[in-house]
CSV table of C-alpha atoms and ligand atoms in Angstrom, one decimal:
chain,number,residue,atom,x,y,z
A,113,UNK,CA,7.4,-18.8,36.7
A,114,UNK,CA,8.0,-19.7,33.2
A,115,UNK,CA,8.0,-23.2,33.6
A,116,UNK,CA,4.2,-22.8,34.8
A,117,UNK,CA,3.5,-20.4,31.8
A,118,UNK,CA,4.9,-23.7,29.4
A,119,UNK,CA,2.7,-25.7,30.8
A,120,UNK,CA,-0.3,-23.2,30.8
A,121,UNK,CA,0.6,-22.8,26.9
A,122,UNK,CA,0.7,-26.5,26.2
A,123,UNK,CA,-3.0,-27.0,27.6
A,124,UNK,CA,-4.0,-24.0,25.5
A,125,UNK,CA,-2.4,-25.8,22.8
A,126,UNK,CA,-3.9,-29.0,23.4
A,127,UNK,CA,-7.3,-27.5,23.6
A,128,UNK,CA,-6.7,-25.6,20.4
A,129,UNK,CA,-9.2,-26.5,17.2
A,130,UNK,CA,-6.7,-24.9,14.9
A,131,UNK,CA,-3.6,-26.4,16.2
A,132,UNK,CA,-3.7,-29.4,13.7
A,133,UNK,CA,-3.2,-26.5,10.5
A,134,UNK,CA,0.5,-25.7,11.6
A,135,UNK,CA,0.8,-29.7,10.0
A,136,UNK,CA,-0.1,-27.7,6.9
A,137,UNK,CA,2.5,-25.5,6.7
A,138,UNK,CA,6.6,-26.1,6.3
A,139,UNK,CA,8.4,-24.9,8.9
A,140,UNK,CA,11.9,-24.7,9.8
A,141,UNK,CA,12.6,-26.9,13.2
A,142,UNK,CA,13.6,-24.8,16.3
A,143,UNK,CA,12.8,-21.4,14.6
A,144,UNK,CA,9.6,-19.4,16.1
A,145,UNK,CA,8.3,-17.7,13.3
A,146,UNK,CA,7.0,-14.1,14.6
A,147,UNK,CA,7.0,-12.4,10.9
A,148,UNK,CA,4.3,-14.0,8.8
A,149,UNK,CA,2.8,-10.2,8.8
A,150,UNK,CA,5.7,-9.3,6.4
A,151,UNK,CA,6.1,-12.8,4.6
A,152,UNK,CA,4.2,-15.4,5.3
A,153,UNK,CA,4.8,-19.1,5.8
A,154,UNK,CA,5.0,-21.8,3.2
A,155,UNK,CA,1.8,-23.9,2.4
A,156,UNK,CA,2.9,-28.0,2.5
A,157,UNK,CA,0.9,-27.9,-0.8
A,158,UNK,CA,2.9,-25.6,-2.7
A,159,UNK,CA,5.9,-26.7,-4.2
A,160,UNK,CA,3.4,-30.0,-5.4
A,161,UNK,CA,1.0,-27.4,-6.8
A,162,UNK,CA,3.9,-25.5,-8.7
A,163,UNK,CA,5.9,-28.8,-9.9
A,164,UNK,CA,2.4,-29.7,-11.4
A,165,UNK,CA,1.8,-26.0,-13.3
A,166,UNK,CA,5.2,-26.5,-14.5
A,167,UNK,CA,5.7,-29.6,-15.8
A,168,UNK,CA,2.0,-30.8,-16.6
A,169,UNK,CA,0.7,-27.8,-17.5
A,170,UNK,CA,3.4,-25.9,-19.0
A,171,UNK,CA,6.0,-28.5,-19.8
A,172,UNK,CA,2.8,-30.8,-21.6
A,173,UNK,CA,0.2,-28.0,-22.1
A,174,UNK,CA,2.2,-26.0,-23.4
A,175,UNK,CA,0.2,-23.0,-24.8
A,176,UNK,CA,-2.9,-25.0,-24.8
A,177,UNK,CA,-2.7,-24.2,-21.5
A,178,UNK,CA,-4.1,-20.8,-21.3
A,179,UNK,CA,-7.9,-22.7,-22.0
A,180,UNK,CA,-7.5,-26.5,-21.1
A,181,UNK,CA,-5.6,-25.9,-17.5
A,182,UNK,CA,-8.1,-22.1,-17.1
A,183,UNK,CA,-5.0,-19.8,-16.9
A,184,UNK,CA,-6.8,-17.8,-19.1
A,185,UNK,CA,-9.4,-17.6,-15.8
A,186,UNK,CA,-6.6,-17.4,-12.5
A,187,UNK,CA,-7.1,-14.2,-11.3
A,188,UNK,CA,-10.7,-14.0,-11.5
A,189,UNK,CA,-10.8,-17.4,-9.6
A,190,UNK,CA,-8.2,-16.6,-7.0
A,191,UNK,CA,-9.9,-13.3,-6.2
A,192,UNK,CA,-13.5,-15.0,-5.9
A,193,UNK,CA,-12.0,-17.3,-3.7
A,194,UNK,CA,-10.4,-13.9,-1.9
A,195,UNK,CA,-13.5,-12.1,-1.7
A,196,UNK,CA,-15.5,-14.0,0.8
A,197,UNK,CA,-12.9,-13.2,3.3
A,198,UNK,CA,-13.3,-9.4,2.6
A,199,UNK,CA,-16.8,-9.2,2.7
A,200,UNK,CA,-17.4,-9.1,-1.1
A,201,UNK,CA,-18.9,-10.6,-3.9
A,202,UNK,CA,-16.7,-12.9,-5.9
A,203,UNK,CA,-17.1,-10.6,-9.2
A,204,UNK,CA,-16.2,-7.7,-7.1
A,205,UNK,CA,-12.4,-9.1,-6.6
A,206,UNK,CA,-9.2,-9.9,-8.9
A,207,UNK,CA,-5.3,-10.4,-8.5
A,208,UNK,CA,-3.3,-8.4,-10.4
A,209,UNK,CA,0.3,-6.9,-10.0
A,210,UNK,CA,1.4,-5.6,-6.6
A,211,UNK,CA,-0.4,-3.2,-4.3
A,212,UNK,CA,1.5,0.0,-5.2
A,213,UNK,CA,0.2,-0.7,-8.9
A,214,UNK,CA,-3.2,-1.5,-8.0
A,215,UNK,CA,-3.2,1.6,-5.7
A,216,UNK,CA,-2.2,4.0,-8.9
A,217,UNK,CA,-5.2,2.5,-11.4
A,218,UNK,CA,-7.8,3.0,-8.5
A,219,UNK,CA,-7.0,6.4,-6.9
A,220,UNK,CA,-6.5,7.5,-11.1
A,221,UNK,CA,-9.9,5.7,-11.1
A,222,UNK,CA,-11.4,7.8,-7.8
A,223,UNK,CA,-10.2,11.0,-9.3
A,224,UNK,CA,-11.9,10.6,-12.6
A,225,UNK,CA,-15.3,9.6,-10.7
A,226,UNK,CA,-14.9,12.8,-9.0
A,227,UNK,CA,-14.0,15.7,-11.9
A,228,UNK,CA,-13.5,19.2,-9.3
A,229,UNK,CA,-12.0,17.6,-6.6
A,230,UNK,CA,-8.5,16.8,-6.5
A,231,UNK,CA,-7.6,16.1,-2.6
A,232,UNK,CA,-6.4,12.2,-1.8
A,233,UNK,CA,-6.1,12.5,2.1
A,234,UNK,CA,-4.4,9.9,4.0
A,235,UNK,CA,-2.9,9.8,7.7
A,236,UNK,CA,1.0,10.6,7.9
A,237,UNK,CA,3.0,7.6,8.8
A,238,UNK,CA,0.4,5.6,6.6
A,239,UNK,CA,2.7,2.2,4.5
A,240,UNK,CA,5.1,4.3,2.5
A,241,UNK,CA,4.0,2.6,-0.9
A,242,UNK,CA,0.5,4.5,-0.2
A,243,UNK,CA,1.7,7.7,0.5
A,244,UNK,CA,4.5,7.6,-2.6
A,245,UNK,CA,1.8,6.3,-5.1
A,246,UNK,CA,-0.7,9.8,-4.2
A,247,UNK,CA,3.0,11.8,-4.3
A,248,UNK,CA,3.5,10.2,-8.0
A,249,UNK,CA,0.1,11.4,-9.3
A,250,UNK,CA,0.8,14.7,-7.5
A,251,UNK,CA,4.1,15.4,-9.7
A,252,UNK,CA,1.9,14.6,-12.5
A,253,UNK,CA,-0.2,17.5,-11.7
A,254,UNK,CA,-3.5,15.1,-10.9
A,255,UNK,CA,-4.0,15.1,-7.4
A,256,UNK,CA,-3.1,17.1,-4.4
A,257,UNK,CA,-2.1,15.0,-0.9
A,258,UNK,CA,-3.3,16.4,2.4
A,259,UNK,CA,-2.5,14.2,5.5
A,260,UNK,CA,-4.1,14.0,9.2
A,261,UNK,CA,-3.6,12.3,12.0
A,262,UNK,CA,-6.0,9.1,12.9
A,263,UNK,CA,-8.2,11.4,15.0
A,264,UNK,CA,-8.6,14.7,13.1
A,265,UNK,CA,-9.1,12.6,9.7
A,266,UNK,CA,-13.3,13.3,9.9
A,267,UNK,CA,-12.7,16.7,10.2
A,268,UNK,CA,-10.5,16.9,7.0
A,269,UNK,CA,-12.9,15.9,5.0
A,270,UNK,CA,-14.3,18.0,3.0
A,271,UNK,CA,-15.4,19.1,-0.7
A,272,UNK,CA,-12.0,18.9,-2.6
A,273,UNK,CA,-11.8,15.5,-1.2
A,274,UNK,CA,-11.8,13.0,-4.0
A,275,UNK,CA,-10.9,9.8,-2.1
A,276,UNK,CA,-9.7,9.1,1.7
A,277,UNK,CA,-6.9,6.2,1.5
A,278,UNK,CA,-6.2,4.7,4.7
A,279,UNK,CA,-4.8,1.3,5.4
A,280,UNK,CA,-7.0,-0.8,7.6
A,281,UNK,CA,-4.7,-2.3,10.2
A,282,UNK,CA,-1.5,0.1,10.6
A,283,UNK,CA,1.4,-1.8,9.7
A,284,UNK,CA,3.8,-0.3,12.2
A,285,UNK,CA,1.6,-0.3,15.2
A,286,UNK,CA,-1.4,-2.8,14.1
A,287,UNK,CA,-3.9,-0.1,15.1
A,288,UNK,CA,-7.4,-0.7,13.2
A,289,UNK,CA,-9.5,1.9,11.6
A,290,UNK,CA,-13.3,2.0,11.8
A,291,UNK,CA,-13.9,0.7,8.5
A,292,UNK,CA,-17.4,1.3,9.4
A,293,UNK,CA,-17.5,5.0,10.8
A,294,UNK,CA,-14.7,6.3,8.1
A,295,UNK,CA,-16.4,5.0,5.1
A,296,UNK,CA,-19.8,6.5,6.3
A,297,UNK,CA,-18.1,10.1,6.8
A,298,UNK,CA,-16.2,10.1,3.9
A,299,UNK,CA,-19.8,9.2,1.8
A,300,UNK,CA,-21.3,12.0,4.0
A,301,UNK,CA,-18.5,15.2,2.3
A,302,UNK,CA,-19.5,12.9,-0.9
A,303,UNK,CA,-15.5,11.2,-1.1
A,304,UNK,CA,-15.1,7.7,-2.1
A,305,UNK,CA,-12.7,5.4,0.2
A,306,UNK,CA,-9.9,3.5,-0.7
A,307,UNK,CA,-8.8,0.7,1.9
A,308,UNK,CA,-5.3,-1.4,1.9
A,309,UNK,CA,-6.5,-4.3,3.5
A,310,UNK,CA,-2.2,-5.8,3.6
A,311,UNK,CA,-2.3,-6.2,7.3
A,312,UNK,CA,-6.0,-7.4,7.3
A,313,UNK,CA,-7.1,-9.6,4.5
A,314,UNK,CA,-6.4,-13.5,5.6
A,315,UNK,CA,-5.9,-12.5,9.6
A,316,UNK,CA,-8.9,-10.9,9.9
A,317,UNK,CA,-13.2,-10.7,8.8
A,318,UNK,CA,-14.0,-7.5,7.5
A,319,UNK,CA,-17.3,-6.7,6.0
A,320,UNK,CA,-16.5,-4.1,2.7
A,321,UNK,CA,-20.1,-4.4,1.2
A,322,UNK,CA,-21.3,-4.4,5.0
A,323,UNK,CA,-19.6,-1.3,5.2
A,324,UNK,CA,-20.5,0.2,2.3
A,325,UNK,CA,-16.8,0.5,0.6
A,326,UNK,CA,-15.7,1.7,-2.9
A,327,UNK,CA,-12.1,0.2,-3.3
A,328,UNK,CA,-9.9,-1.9,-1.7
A,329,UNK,CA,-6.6,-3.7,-2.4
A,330,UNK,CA,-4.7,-6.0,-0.7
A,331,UNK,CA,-1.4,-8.1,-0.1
A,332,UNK,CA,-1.2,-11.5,-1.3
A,333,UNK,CA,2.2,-12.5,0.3
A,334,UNK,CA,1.2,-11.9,3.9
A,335,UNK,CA,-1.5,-13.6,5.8
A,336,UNK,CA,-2.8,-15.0,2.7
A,337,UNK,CA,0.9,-17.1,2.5
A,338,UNK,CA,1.3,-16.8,-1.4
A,339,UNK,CA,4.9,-16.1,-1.2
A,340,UNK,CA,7.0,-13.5,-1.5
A,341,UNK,CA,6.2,-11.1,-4.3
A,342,UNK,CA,2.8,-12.9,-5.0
A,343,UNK,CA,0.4,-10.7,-6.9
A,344,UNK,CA,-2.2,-8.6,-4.9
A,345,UNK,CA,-5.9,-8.2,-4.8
A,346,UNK,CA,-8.1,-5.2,-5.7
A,347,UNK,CA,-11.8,-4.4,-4.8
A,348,UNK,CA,-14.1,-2.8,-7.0
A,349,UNK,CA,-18.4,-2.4,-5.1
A,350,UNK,CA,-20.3,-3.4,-8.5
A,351,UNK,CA,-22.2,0.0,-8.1
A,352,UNK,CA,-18.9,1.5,-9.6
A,353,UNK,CA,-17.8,-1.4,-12.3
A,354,UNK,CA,-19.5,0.3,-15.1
A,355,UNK,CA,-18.4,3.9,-14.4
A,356,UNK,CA,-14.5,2.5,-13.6
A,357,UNK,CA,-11.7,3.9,-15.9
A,358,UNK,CA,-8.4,3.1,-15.0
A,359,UNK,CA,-5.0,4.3,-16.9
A,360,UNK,CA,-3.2,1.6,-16.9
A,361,UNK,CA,-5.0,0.0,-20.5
A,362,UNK,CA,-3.0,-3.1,-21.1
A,363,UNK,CA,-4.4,-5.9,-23.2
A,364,UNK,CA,-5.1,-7.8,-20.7
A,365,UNK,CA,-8.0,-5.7,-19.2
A,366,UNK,CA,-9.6,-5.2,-22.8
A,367,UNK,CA,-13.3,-6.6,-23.3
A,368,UNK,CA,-11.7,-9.0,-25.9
A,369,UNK,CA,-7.9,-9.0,-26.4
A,370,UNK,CA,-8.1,-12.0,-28.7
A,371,UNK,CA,-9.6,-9.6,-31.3
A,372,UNK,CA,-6.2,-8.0,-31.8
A,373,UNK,CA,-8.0,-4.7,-32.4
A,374,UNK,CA,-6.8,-1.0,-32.6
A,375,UNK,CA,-9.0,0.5,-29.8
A,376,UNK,CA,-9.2,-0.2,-26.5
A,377,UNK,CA,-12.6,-1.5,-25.3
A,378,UNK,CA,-12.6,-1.7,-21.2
A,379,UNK,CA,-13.7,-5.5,-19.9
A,380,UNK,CA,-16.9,-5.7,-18.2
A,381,UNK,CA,-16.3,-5.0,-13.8
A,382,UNK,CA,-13.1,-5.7,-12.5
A,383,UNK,CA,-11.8,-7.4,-15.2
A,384,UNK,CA,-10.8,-3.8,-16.7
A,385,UNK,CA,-8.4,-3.4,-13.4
A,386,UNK,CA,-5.9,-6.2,-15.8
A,387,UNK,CA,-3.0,-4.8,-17.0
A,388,UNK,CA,-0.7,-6.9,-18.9
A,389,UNK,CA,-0.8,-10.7,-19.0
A,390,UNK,CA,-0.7,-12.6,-15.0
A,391,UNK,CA,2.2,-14.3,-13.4
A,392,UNK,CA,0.7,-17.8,-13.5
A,393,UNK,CA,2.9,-19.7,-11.5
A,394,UNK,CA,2.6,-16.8,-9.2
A,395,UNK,CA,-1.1,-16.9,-8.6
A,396,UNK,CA,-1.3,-20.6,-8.1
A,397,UNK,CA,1.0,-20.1,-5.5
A,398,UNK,CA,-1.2,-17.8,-4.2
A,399,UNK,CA,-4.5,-19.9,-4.4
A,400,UNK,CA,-2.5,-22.2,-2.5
A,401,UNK,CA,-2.4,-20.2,0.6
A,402,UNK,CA,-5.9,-18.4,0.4
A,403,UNK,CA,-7.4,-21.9,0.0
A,404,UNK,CA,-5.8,-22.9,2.7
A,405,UNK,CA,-6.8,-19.4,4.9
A,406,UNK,CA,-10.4,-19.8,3.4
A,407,UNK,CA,-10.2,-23.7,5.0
A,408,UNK,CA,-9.4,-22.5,8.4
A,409,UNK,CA,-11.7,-19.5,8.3
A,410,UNK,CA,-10.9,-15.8,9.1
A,411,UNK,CA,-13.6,-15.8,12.4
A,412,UNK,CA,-11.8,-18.5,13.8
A,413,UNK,CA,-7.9,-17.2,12.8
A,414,UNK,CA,-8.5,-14.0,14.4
A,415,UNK,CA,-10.0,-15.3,17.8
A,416,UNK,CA,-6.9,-17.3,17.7
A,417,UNK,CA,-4.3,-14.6,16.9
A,418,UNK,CA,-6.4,-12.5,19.8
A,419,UNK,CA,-5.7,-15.6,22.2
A,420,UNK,CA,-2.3,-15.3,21.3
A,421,UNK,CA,-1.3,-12.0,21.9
A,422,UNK,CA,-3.4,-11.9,24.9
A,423,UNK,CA,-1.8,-14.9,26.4
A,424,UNK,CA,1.6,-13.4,25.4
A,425,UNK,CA,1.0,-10.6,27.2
A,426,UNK,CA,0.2,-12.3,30.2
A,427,UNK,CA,3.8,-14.6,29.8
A,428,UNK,CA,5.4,-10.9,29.4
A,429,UNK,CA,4.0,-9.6,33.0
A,430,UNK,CA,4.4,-13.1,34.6
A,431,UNK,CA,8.4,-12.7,33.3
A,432,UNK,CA,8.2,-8.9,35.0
A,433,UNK,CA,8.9,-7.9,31.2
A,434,UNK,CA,7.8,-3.9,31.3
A,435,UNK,CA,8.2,-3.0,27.6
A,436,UNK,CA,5.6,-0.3,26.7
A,437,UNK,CA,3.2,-1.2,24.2
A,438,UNK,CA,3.0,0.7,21.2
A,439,UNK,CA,0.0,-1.0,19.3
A,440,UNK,CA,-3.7,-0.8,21.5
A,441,UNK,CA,-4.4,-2.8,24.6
A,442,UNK,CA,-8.0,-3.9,23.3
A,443,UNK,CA,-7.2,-6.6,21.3
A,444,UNK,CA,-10.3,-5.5,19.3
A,445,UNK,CA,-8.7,-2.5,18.5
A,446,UNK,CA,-5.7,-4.3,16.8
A,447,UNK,CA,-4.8,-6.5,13.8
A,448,UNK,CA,-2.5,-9.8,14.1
A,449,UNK,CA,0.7,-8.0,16.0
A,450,UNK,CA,2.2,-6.8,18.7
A,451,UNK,CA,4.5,-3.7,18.7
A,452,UNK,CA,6.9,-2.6,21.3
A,453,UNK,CA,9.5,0.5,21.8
A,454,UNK,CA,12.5,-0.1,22.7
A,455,UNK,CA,15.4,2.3,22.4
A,456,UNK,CA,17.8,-0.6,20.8
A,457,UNK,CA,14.7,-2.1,19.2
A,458,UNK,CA,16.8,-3.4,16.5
A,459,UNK,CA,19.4,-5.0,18.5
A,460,UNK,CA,16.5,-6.1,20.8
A,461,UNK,CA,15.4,-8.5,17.2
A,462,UNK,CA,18.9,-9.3,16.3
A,463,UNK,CA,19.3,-10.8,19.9
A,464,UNK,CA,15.6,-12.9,19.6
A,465,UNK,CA,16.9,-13.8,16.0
A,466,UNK,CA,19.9,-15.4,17.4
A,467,UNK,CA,17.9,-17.5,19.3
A,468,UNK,CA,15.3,-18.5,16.9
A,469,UNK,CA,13.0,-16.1,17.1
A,470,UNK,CA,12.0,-14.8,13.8
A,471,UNK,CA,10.5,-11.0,15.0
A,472,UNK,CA,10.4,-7.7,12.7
A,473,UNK,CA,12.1,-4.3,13.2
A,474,UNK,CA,10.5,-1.3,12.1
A,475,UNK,CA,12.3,2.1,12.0
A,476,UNK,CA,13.3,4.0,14.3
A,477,UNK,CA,12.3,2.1,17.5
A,478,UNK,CA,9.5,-0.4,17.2
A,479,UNK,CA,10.0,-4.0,18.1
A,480,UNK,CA,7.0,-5.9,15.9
A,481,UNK,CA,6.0,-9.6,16.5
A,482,UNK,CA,3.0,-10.9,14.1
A,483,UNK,CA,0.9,-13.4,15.2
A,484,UNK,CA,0.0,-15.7,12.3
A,485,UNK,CA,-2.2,-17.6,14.0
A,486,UNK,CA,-2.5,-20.4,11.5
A,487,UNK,CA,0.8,-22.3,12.3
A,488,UNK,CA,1.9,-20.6,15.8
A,489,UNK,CA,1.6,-22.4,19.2
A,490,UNK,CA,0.7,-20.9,22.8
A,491,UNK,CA,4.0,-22.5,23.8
A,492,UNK,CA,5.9,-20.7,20.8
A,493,UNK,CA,4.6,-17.2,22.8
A,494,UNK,CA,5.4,-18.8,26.6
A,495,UNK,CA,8.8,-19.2,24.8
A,496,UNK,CA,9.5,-15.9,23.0
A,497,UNK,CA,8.1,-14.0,26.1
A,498,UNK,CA,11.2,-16.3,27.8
A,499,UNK,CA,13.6,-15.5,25.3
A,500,UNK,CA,12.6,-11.8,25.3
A,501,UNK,CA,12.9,-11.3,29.3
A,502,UNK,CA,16.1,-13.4,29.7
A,503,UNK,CA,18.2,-11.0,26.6
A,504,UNK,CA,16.3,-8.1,28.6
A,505,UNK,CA,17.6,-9.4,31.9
A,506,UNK,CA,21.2,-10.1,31.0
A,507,UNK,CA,21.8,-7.1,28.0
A,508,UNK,CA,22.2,-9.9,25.9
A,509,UNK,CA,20.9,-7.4,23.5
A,510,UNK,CA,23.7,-4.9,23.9
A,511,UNK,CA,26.5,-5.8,21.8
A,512,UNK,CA,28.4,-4.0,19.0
A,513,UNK,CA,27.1,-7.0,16.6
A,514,UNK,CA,23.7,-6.6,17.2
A,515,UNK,CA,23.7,-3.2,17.9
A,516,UNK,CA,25.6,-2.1,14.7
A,517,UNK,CA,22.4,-1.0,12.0
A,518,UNK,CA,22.7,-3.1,9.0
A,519,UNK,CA,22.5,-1.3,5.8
A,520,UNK,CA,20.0,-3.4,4.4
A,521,UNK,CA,17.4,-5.1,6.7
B,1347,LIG,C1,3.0,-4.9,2.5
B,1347,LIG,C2,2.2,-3.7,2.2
B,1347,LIG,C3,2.0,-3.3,0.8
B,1347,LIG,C4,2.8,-4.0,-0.3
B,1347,LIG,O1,2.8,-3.3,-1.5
B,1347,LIG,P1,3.4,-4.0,-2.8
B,1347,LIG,O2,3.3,-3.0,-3.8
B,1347,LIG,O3,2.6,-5.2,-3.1
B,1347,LIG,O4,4.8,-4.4,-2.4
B,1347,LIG,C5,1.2,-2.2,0.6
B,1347,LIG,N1,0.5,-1.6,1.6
B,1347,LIG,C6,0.6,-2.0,2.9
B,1347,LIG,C7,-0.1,-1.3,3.9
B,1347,LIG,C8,1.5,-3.1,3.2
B,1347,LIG,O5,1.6,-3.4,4.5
């Protein structure tokens, strides 16, 4: 009965130590917000933190800035403040540029570490960006891609193998890798590892020093709530910071680009990984939300977002709702989403966004809800898993409107 799954959920909620965060965050009234895996939510404390970097620091500061109000310092500080959540040390982390970018300077980095070998491998269906950025040094004539699938990845290893890129949690099905097991075979054929940590950094702990990682980057305007386009993160293990030679040589990443010399002298560790000069109303956005995920805690956001999906899955069988499940049933197993298949997936998220609920459709048949757990409710999943079996129930789904593919999505 659904009513005794609203009640169930509001005990949960009740009873739920995080609960008091979703205060923290500015929501729209009467919209359930399933898609903080793409973009996440706004921070109560941005727009305050912004209008102050605007007009005090760059309306008053003016250039002075760059020193008095630590510009000059921003994405070393917002990546310490990232690398705790990652399982690094702070010196080991920095935001720069997007993820695609960061992805070119360290597999260009990976294949210069290993001169003979020329092999990126990565899984097929892996984020487009990752696969694309391999294919761009390909048409340069620098590396070679070889893909295969999740389970026949160890056995491709092998000595042309300069670096395995895989992302972490799979953004279309949420399935998690072994960081672990991966990183340890890849060392074994004597490949370095590259993880995109997009789906994983700010939902959920993961240990890269633990683990024994090379490189890893990450997303800044998902989990970590930095807003949209916000710069990403890059990994560097300090065993590899004084060996690291990236292409991309801006200024920025010089040992000292005040001395306006000729050459180009690499900073010390990950500093080298800047390009040109930082986005600084862009990274405090961003330190915005990982202050606010590093408040709350990783540990404690993904037993939540486990919770979650868990109890949605039980509102989804107590509302006879039989869609098969596309991401693993060991919550374990999975990052911060739920994927379904559907043949009219898309009109399936039309439908739920009609009533409010904010989901994500993924080519050609996957239904995807992400569970940000830092601002979502038990009773926001009693009510989807409502929503969801009532436009199942009725074919409220099957209509030209919502049926009809939008060009753009
Ligand atoms: C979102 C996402 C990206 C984003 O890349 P950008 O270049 O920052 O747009 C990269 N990789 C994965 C796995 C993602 O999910």
């Amino acid at each position: 009965m659904a009513d005794a799954m609203i009640a169930k959920a509001r005990g949960l909620d009740a009873a739920d130590e995080l609960a008091p965060y979703r205060e923290r965050f500015d929501l729209p009234e009467g919209v359930i917000y399933l898609n903080g895996n793409s973009l996440g939510a706004l921070p109560m404390a941005t727009p305050a933190r912004l209008e102050k970097v605007m007009r005090g620091e760059w309306g008053d500061g003016l250039i002075r800035s760059w020193n008095d109000a630590d510009w000059i310092t921003l994405p070393q500080r917002v990546g310490g403040k990232i690398a705790p959540l990652i399982g690094a040390q702070r010196q080991e982390v920095i935001v720069a540029d997007s993820v695609s970018v960061n992805l070119f300077k360290l597999i260009s980095a990976a294949l210069k570490m290993r001169p003979g070998r020329k092999v990126i491998l990565s899984e097929p269906g892996n984020f487009p960006t990752d696969l694309y950025m391999i294919q761009g040094l390909e048409g340069q004539g620098l590396a070679t891609q070889r893909l295969a699938e999740r389970d026949a990845i160890i056995d491709a290893l092998d000595e042309d193998v300069a670096l395995l890129l895989l992302t972490h949690v799979h953004y279309k099905s949420g399935a998690m890798f072994d960081m672990a097991a991966l990183t340890k075979a890849a060392h074994e054929t004597g490949a370095l590892i590259l993880w995109d940590l997009s789906h994983t950094g700010g939902a959920l702990p993961v240990d890269l020093n633990g683990c024994g990682a090379d490189f890893a980057v990450g997303c800044g305007y998902k989990y970590l709530n930095g807003g949209p386009g916000a710069p990403a993160y890059a990994f560097v293990a300090e065993r590899h910071h004084d060996a690291l030679k990236q292409p991309l040589t801006g200024w920025m990443g010089h040992a000292a680009p005040f001395d306006f010399t000729d050459d180009y002298a690499p900073a010390p560790g990950v500093d080298r990984l800047l390009c040109g000069t930082p986005s600084i109303l862009a990274t405090a956005a961003l330190e915005v939300g990982v202050d606010l995920t590093a408040e709350i805690g990783v540990e404690r956001l993904w037993a939540k977002s486990r919770a979650l999906s868990e109890f949605f899955r039980e509102c989804l069988a107590d509302a006879d709702v039989d869609l098969p499940l596309v991401s693993p049933e060991d919550p374990m197993q999975r990052g911060s989403q739920l994927s379904f298949r559907h043949d009219y997936a898309y009109a399936l998220c039309q439908a739920l966004i009609a009533r409010g609920v904010i989901g994500d459709f993924r080519a050609p048949e996957i239904l995807r809800l992400g569970f940000a757990p830092a601002y979502l409710r038990f009773e926001d999943m009693a009510r989807t898993a409502e929503e969801l079996a009532d436009i199942l129930a009725t074919g409220a789904w099957d209509t030209p409107q919502f049926k009809q593919r939008a060009a753009v999505t």
